[in-house]
PDB file of C-alpha atoms in Angstrom:
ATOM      1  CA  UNK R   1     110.075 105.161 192.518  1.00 33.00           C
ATOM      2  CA  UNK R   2     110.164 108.238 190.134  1.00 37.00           C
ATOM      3  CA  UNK R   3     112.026 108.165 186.631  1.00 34.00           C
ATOM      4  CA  UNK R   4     114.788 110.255 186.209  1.00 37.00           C
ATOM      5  CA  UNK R   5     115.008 112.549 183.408  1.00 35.00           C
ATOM      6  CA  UNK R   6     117.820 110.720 182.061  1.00 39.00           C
ATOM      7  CA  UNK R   7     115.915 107.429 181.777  1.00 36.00           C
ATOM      8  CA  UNK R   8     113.162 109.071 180.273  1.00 34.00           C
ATOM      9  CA  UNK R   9     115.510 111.025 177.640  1.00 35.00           C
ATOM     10  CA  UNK R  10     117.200 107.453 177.197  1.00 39.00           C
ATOM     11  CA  UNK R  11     113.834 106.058 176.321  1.00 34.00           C
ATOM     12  CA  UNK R  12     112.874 108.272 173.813  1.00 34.00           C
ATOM     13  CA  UNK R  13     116.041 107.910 172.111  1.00 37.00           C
ATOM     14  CA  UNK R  14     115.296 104.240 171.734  1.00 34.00           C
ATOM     15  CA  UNK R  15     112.701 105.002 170.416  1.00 34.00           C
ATOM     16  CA  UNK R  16     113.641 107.164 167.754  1.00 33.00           C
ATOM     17  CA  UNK R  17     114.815 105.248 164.765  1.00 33.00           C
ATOM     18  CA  UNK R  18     110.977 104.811 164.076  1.00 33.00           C
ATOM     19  CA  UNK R  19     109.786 105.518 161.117  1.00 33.00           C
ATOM     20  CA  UNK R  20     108.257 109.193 161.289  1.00 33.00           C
ATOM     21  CA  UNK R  21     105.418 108.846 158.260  1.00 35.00           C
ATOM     22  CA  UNK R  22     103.198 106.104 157.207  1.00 37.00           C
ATOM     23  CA  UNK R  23     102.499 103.020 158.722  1.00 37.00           C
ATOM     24  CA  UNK R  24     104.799 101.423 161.238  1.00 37.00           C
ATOM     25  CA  UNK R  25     105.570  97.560 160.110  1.00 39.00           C
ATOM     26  CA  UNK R  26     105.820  94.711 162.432  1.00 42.00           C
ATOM     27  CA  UNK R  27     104.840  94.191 166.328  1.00 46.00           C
ATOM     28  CA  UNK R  28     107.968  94.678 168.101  1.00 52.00           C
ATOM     29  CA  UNK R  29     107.490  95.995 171.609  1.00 50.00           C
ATOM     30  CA  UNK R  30     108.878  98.987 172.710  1.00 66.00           C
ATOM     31  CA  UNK R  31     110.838  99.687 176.413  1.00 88.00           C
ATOM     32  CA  UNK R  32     108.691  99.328 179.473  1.00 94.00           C
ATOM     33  CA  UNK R  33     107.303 102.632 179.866  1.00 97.00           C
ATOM     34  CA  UNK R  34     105.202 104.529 182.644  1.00 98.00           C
ATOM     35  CA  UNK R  35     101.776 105.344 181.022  1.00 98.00           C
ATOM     36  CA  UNK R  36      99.256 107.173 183.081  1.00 98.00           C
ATOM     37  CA  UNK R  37      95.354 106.757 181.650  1.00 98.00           C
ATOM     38  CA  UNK R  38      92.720 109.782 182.285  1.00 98.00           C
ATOM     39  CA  UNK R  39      89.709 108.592 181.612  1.00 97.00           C
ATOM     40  CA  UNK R  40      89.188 104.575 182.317  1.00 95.00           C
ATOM     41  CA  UNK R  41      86.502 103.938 180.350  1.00 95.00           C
ATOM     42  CA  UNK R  42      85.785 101.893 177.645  1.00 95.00           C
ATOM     43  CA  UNK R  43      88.694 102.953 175.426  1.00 98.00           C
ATOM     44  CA  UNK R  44      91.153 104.171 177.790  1.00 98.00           C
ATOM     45  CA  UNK R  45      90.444 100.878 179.923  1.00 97.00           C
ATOM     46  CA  UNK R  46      90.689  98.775 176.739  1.00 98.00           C
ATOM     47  CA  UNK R  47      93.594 100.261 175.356  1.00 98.00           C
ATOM     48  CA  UNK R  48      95.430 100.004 179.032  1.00 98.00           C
ATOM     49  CA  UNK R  49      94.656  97.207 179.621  1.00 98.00           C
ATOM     50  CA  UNK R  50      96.565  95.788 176.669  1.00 98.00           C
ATOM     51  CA  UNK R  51      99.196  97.985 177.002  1.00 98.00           C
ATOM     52  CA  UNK R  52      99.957  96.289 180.290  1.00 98.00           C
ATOM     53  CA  UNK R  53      99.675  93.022 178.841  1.00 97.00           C
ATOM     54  CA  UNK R  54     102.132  94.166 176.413  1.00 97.00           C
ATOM     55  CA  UNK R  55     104.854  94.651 179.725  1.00 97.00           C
ATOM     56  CA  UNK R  56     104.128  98.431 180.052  1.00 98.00           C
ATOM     57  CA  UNK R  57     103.702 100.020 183.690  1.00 98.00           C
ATOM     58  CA  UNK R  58      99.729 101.572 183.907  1.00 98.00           C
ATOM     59  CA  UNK R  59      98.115 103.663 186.564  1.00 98.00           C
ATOM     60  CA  UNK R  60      94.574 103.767 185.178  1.00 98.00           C
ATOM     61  CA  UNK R  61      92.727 106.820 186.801  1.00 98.00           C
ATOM     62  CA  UNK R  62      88.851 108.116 187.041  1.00 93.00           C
ATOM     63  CA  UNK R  63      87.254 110.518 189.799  1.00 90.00           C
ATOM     64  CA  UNK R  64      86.605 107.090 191.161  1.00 93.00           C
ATOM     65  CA  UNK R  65      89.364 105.160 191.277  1.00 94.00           C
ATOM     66  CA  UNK R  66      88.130 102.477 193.770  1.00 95.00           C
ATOM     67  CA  UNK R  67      85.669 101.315 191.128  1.00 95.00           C
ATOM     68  CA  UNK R  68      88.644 100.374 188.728  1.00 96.00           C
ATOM     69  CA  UNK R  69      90.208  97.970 191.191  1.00 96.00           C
ATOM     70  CA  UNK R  70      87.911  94.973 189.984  1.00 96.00           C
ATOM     71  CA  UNK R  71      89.418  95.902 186.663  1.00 96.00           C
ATOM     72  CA  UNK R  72      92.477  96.057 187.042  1.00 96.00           C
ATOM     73  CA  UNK R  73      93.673  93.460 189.658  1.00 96.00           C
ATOM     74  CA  UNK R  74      93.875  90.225 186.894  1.00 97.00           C
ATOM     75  CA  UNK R  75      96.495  92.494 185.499  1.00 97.00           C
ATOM     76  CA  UNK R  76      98.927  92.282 188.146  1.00 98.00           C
ATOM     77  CA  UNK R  77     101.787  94.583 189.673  1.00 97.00           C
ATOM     78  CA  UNK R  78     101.904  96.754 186.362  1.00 98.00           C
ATOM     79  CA  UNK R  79      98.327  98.071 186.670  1.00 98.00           C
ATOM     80  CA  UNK R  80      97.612 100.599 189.560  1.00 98.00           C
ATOM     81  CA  UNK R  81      94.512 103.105 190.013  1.00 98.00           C
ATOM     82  CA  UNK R  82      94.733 106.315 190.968  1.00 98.00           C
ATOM     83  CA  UNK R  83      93.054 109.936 190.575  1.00 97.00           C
ATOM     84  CA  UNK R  84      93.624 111.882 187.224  1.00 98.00           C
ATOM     85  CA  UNK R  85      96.244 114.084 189.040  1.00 98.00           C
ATOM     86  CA  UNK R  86      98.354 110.622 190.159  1.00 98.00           C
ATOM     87  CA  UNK R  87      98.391 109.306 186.552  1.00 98.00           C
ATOM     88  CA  UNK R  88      99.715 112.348 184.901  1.00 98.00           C
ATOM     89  CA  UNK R  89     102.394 112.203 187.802  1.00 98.00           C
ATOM     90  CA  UNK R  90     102.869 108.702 187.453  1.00 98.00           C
ATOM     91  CA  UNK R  91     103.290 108.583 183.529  1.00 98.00           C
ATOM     92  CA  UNK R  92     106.012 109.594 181.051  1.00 98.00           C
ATOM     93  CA  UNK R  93     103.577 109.388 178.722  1.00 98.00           C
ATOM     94  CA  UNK R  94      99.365 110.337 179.177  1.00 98.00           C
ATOM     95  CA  UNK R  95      96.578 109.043 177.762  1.00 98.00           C
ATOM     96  CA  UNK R  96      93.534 111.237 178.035  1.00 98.00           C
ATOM     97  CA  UNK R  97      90.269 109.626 176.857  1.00 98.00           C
ATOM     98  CA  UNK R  98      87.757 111.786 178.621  1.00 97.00           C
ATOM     99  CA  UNK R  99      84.750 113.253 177.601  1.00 96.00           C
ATOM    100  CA  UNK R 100      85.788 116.213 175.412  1.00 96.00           C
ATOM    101  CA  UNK R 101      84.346 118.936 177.679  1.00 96.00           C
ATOM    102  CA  UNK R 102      86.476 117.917 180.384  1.00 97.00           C
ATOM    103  CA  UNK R 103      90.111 119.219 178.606  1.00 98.00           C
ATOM    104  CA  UNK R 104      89.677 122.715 179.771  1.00 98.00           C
ATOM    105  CA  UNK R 105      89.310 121.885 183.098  1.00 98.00           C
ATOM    106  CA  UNK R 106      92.416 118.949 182.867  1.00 98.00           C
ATOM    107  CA  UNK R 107      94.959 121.548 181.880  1.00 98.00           C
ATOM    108  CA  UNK R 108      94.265 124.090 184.145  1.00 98.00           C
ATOM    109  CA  UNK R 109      94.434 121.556 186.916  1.00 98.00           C
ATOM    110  CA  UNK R 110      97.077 119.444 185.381  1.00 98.00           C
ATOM    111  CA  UNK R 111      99.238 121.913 184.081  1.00 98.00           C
ATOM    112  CA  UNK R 112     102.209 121.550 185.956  1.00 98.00           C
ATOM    113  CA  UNK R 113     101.854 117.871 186.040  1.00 98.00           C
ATOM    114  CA  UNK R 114     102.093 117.136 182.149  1.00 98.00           C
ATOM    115  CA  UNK R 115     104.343 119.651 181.475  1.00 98.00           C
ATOM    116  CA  UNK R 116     106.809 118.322 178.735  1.00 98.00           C
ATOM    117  CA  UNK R 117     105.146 115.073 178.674  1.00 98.00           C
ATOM    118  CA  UNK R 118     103.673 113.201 175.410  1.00 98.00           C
ATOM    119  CA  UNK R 119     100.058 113.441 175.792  1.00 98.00           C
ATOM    120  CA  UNK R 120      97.755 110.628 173.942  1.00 99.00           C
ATOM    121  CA  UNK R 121      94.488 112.790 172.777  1.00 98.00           C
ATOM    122  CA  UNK R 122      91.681 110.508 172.540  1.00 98.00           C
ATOM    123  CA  UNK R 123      89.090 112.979 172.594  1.00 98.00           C
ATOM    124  CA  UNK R 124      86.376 113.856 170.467  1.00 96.00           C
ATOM    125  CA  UNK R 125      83.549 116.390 170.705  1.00 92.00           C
ATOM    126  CA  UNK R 126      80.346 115.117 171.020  1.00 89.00           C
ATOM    127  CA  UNK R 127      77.479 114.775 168.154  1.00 85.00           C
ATOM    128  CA  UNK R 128      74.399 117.488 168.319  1.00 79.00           C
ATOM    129  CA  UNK R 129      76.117 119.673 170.699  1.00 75.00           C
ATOM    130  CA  UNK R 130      76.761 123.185 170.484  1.00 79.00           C
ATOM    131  CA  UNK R 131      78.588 124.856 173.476  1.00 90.00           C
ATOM    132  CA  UNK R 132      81.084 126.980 172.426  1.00 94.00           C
ATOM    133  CA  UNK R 133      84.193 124.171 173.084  1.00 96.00           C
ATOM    134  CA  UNK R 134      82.493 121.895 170.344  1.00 93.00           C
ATOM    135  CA  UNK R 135      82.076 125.228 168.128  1.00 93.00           C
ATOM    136  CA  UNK R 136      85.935 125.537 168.308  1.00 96.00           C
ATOM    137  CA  UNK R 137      87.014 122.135 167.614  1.00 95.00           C
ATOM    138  CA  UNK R 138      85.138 122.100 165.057  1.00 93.00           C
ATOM    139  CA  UNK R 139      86.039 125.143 163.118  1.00 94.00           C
ATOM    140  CA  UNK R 140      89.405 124.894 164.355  1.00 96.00           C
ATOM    141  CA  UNK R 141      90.194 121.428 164.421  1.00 97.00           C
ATOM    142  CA  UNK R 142      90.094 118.724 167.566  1.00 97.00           C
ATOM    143  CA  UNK R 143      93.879 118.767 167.159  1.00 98.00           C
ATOM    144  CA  UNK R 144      94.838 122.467 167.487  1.00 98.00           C
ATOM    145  CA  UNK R 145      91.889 122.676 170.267  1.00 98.00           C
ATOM    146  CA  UNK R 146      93.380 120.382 172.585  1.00 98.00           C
ATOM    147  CA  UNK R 147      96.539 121.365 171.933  1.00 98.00           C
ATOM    148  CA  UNK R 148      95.636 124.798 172.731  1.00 98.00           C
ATOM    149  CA  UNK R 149      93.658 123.523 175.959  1.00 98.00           C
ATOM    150  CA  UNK R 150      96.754 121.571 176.946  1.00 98.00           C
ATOM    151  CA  UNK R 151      99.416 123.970 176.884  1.00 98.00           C
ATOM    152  CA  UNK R 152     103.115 122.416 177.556  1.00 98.00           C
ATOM    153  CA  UNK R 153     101.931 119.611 176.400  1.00 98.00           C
ATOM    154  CA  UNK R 154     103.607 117.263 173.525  1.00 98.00           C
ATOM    155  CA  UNK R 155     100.088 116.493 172.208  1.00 98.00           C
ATOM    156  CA  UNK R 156      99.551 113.662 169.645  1.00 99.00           C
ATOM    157  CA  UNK R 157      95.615 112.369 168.173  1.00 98.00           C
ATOM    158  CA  UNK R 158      95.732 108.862 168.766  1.00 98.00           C
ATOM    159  CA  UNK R 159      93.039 106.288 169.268  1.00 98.00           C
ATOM    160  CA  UNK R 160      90.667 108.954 169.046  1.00 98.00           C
ATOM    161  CA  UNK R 161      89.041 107.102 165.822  1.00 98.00           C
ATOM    162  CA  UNK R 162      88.652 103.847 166.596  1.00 98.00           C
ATOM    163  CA  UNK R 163      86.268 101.704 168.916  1.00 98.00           C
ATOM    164  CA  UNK R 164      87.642  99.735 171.920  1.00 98.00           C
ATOM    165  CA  UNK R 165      86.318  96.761 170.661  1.00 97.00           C
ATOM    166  CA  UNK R 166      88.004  97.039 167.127  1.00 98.00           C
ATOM    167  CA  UNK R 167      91.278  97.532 169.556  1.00 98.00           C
ATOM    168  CA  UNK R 168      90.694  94.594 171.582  1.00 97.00           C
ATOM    169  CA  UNK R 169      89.945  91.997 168.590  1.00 97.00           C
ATOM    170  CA  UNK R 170      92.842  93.420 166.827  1.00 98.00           C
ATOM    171  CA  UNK R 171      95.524  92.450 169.721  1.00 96.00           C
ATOM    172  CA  UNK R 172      94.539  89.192 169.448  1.00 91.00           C
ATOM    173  CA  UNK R 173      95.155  89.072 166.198  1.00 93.00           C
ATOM    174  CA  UNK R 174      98.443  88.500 163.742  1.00 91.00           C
ATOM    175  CA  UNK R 175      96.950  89.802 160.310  1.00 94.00           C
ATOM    176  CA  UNK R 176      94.586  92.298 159.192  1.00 96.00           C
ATOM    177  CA  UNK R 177      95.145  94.663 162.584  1.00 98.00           C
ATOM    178  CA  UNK R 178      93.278  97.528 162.785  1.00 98.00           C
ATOM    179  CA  UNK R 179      94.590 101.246 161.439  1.00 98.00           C
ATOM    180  CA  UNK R 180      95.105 103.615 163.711  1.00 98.00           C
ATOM    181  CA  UNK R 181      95.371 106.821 162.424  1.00 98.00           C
ATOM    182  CA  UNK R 182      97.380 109.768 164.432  1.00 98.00           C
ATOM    183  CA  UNK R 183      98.798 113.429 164.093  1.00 98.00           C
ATOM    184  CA  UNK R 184     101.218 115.541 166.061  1.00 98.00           C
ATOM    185  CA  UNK R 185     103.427 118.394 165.375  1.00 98.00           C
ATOM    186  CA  UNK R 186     106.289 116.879 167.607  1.00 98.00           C
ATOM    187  CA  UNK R 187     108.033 114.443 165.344  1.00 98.00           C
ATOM    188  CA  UNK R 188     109.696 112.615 168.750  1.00 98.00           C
ATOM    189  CA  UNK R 189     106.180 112.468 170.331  1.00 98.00           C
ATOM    190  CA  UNK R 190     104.433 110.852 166.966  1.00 98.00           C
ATOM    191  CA  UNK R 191     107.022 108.202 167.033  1.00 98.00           C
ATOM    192  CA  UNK R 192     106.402 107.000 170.171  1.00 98.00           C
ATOM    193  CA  UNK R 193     102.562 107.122 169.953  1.00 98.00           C
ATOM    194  CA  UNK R 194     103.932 105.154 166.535  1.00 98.00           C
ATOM    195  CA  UNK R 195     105.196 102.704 168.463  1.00 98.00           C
ATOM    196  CA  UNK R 196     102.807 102.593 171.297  1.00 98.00           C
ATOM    197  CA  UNK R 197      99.909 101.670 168.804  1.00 98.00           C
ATOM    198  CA  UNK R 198     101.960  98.869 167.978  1.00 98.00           C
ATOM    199  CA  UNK R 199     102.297  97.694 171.301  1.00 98.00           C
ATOM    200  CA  UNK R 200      98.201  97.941 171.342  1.00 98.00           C
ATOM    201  CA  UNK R 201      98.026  95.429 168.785  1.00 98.00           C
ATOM    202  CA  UNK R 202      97.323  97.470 166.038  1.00 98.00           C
ATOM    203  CA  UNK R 203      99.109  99.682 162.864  1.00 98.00           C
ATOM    204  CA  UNK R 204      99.964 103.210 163.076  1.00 98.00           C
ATOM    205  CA  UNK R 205      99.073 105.584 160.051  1.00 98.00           C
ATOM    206  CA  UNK R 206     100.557 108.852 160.435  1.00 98.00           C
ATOM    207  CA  UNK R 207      98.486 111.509 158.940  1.00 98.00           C
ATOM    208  CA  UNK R 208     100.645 114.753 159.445  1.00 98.00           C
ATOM    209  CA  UNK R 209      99.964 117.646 161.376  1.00 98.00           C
ATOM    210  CA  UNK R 210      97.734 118.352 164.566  1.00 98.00           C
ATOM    211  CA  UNK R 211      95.670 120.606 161.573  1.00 97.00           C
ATOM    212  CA  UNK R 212      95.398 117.044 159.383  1.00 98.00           C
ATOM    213  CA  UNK R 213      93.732 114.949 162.797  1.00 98.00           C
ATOM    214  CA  UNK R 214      90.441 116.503 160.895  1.00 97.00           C
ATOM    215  CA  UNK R 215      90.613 113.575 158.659  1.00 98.00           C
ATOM    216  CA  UNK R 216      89.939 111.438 160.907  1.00 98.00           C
ATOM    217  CA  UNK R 217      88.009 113.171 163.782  1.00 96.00           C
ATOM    218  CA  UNK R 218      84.318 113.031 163.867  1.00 94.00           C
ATOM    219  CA  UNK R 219      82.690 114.022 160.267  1.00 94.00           C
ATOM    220  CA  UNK R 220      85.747 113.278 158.786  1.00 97.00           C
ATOM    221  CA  UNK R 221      86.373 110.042 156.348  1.00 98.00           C
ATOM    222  CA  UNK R 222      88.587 108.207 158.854  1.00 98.00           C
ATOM    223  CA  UNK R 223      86.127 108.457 162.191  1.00 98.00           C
ATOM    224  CA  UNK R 224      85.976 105.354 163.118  1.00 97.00           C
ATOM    225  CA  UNK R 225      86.432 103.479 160.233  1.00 98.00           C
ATOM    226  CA  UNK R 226      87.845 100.996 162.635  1.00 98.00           C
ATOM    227  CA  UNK R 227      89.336  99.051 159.052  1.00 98.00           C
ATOM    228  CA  UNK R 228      92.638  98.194 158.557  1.00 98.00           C
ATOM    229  CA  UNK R 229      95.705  99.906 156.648  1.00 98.00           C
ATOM    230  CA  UNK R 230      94.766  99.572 152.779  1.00 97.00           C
ATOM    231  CA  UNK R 231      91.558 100.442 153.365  1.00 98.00           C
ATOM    232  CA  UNK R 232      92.337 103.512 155.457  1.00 98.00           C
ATOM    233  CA  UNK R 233      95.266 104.846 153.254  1.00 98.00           C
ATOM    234  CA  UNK R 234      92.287 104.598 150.587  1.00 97.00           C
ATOM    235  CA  UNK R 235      89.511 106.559 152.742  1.00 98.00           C
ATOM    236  CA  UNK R 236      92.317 109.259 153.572  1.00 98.00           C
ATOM    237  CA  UNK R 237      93.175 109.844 149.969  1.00 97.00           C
ATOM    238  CA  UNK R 238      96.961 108.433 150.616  1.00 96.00           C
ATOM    239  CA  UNK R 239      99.116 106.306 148.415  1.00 92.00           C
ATOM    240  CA  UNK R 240      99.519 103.307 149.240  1.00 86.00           C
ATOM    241  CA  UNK R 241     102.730 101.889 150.626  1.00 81.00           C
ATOM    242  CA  UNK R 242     105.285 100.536 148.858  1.00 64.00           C
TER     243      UNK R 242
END
């Protein structure tokens, strides 16, 4: 049954008495929400996976979707599979974690589909290679790049620094949860990606900008530093919290 644009206003407003900057305290959960996952690997499966456990609705999506099935059906009615083009349907809010190459492609194909939605970029350009999309992102930023590539999109940089596995221990966990750093330029969008970290189990640090996600994208001193908040306030050069 598709959400109405009300609901998914009403939604967002909930969410908006988040804190915009710095970390995000406490576990609370946010609404149920509709989250569609490009990209079921080993970080968009993880993270999924525990958003589901956290009460959220997840259609978890690959070019083949059968092969997801085994993984998703301990989760119950709120996991589904689908193809990329059913998830960003499906979701109010997308999480892309493809390979980086693969953007272009997504938002030509998916343009119409994620229009106006909040987009999760876990991205990152590949090591060693030089095509001309790796080229870009780096001299221009992963942030702006993907936000360029995905046009009409409300694009945030989360989970794009940490490892799955640093996710998973940390939702198990009531202390020392992992930092997750994250950038936008659509204050309404960060706080929700805010708050979804949270529901993942882990601490939201907001960096700033789309043009600051170079602190923490591959090269930079936050890439998968997979630490927790101290310790990544300290790496990024910010004060610590009060």
């Amino acid at each position: 049954m598709p959400i109405s644009r009300r609901s998914v206003l009403g939604t967002f407003a909930a969410l908006a008495s988040l804190p915009v900057l710095g970390q995000v305290k406490g576990k609370e959960k946010s609404q149920a929400l509709r989250i569609g996952v490009i990209g079921a690997g080993w970080l968009g499966g993880t993270v999924g996976q525990v958003w589901v456990r956290a009460g959220h609705e997840v259609l978890f999506s690959s070019r083949h979707p059968d092969e997801l099935v085994s993984m998703t059906r301990p989760l119950g009615p709120r996991a589904s599979v689908g193809t990329p083009q059913q998830a960003a349907e499906f979701g109010t809010i997308v999480l892309i974690a493809t390979p980086y190459s693969a953007i272009p492609q997504l938002g030509r194909d998916l343009k119409k589909a994620l229009s106006g939605k909040i987009v999760l970029d876990a991205c990152n350009p590949p090591a060693g290679r030089d095509d001309a999309l790796a080229r870009e992102a780096q001299a221009n930023g992963a942030g702006p790049t993907s936000a360029k590539y995905l046009p009409g999109t409300r694009l945030v940089r989360a989970f794009s620094a940490v490892d799955a596995t640093a996710v998973e221990a940390s939702a198990g966990r009531q202390s020392g949860l992992l930092a997750v750093p994250i950038a936008g330029d659509d204050t309404q969008a960060v706080q929700v990606a805010s708050q979804l970290v949270r529901d993942a189990g882990c601490e939201p640090l907001v960096v700033g900008k789309l043009a600051e996600a170079t602190r923490f994208q591959r090269g930079g001193p936050g890439f998968r530093a997979n630490t927790t908040m101290p310790e990544l306030r300290r790496l990024l050069g910010m004060p610590k919290e009060d």
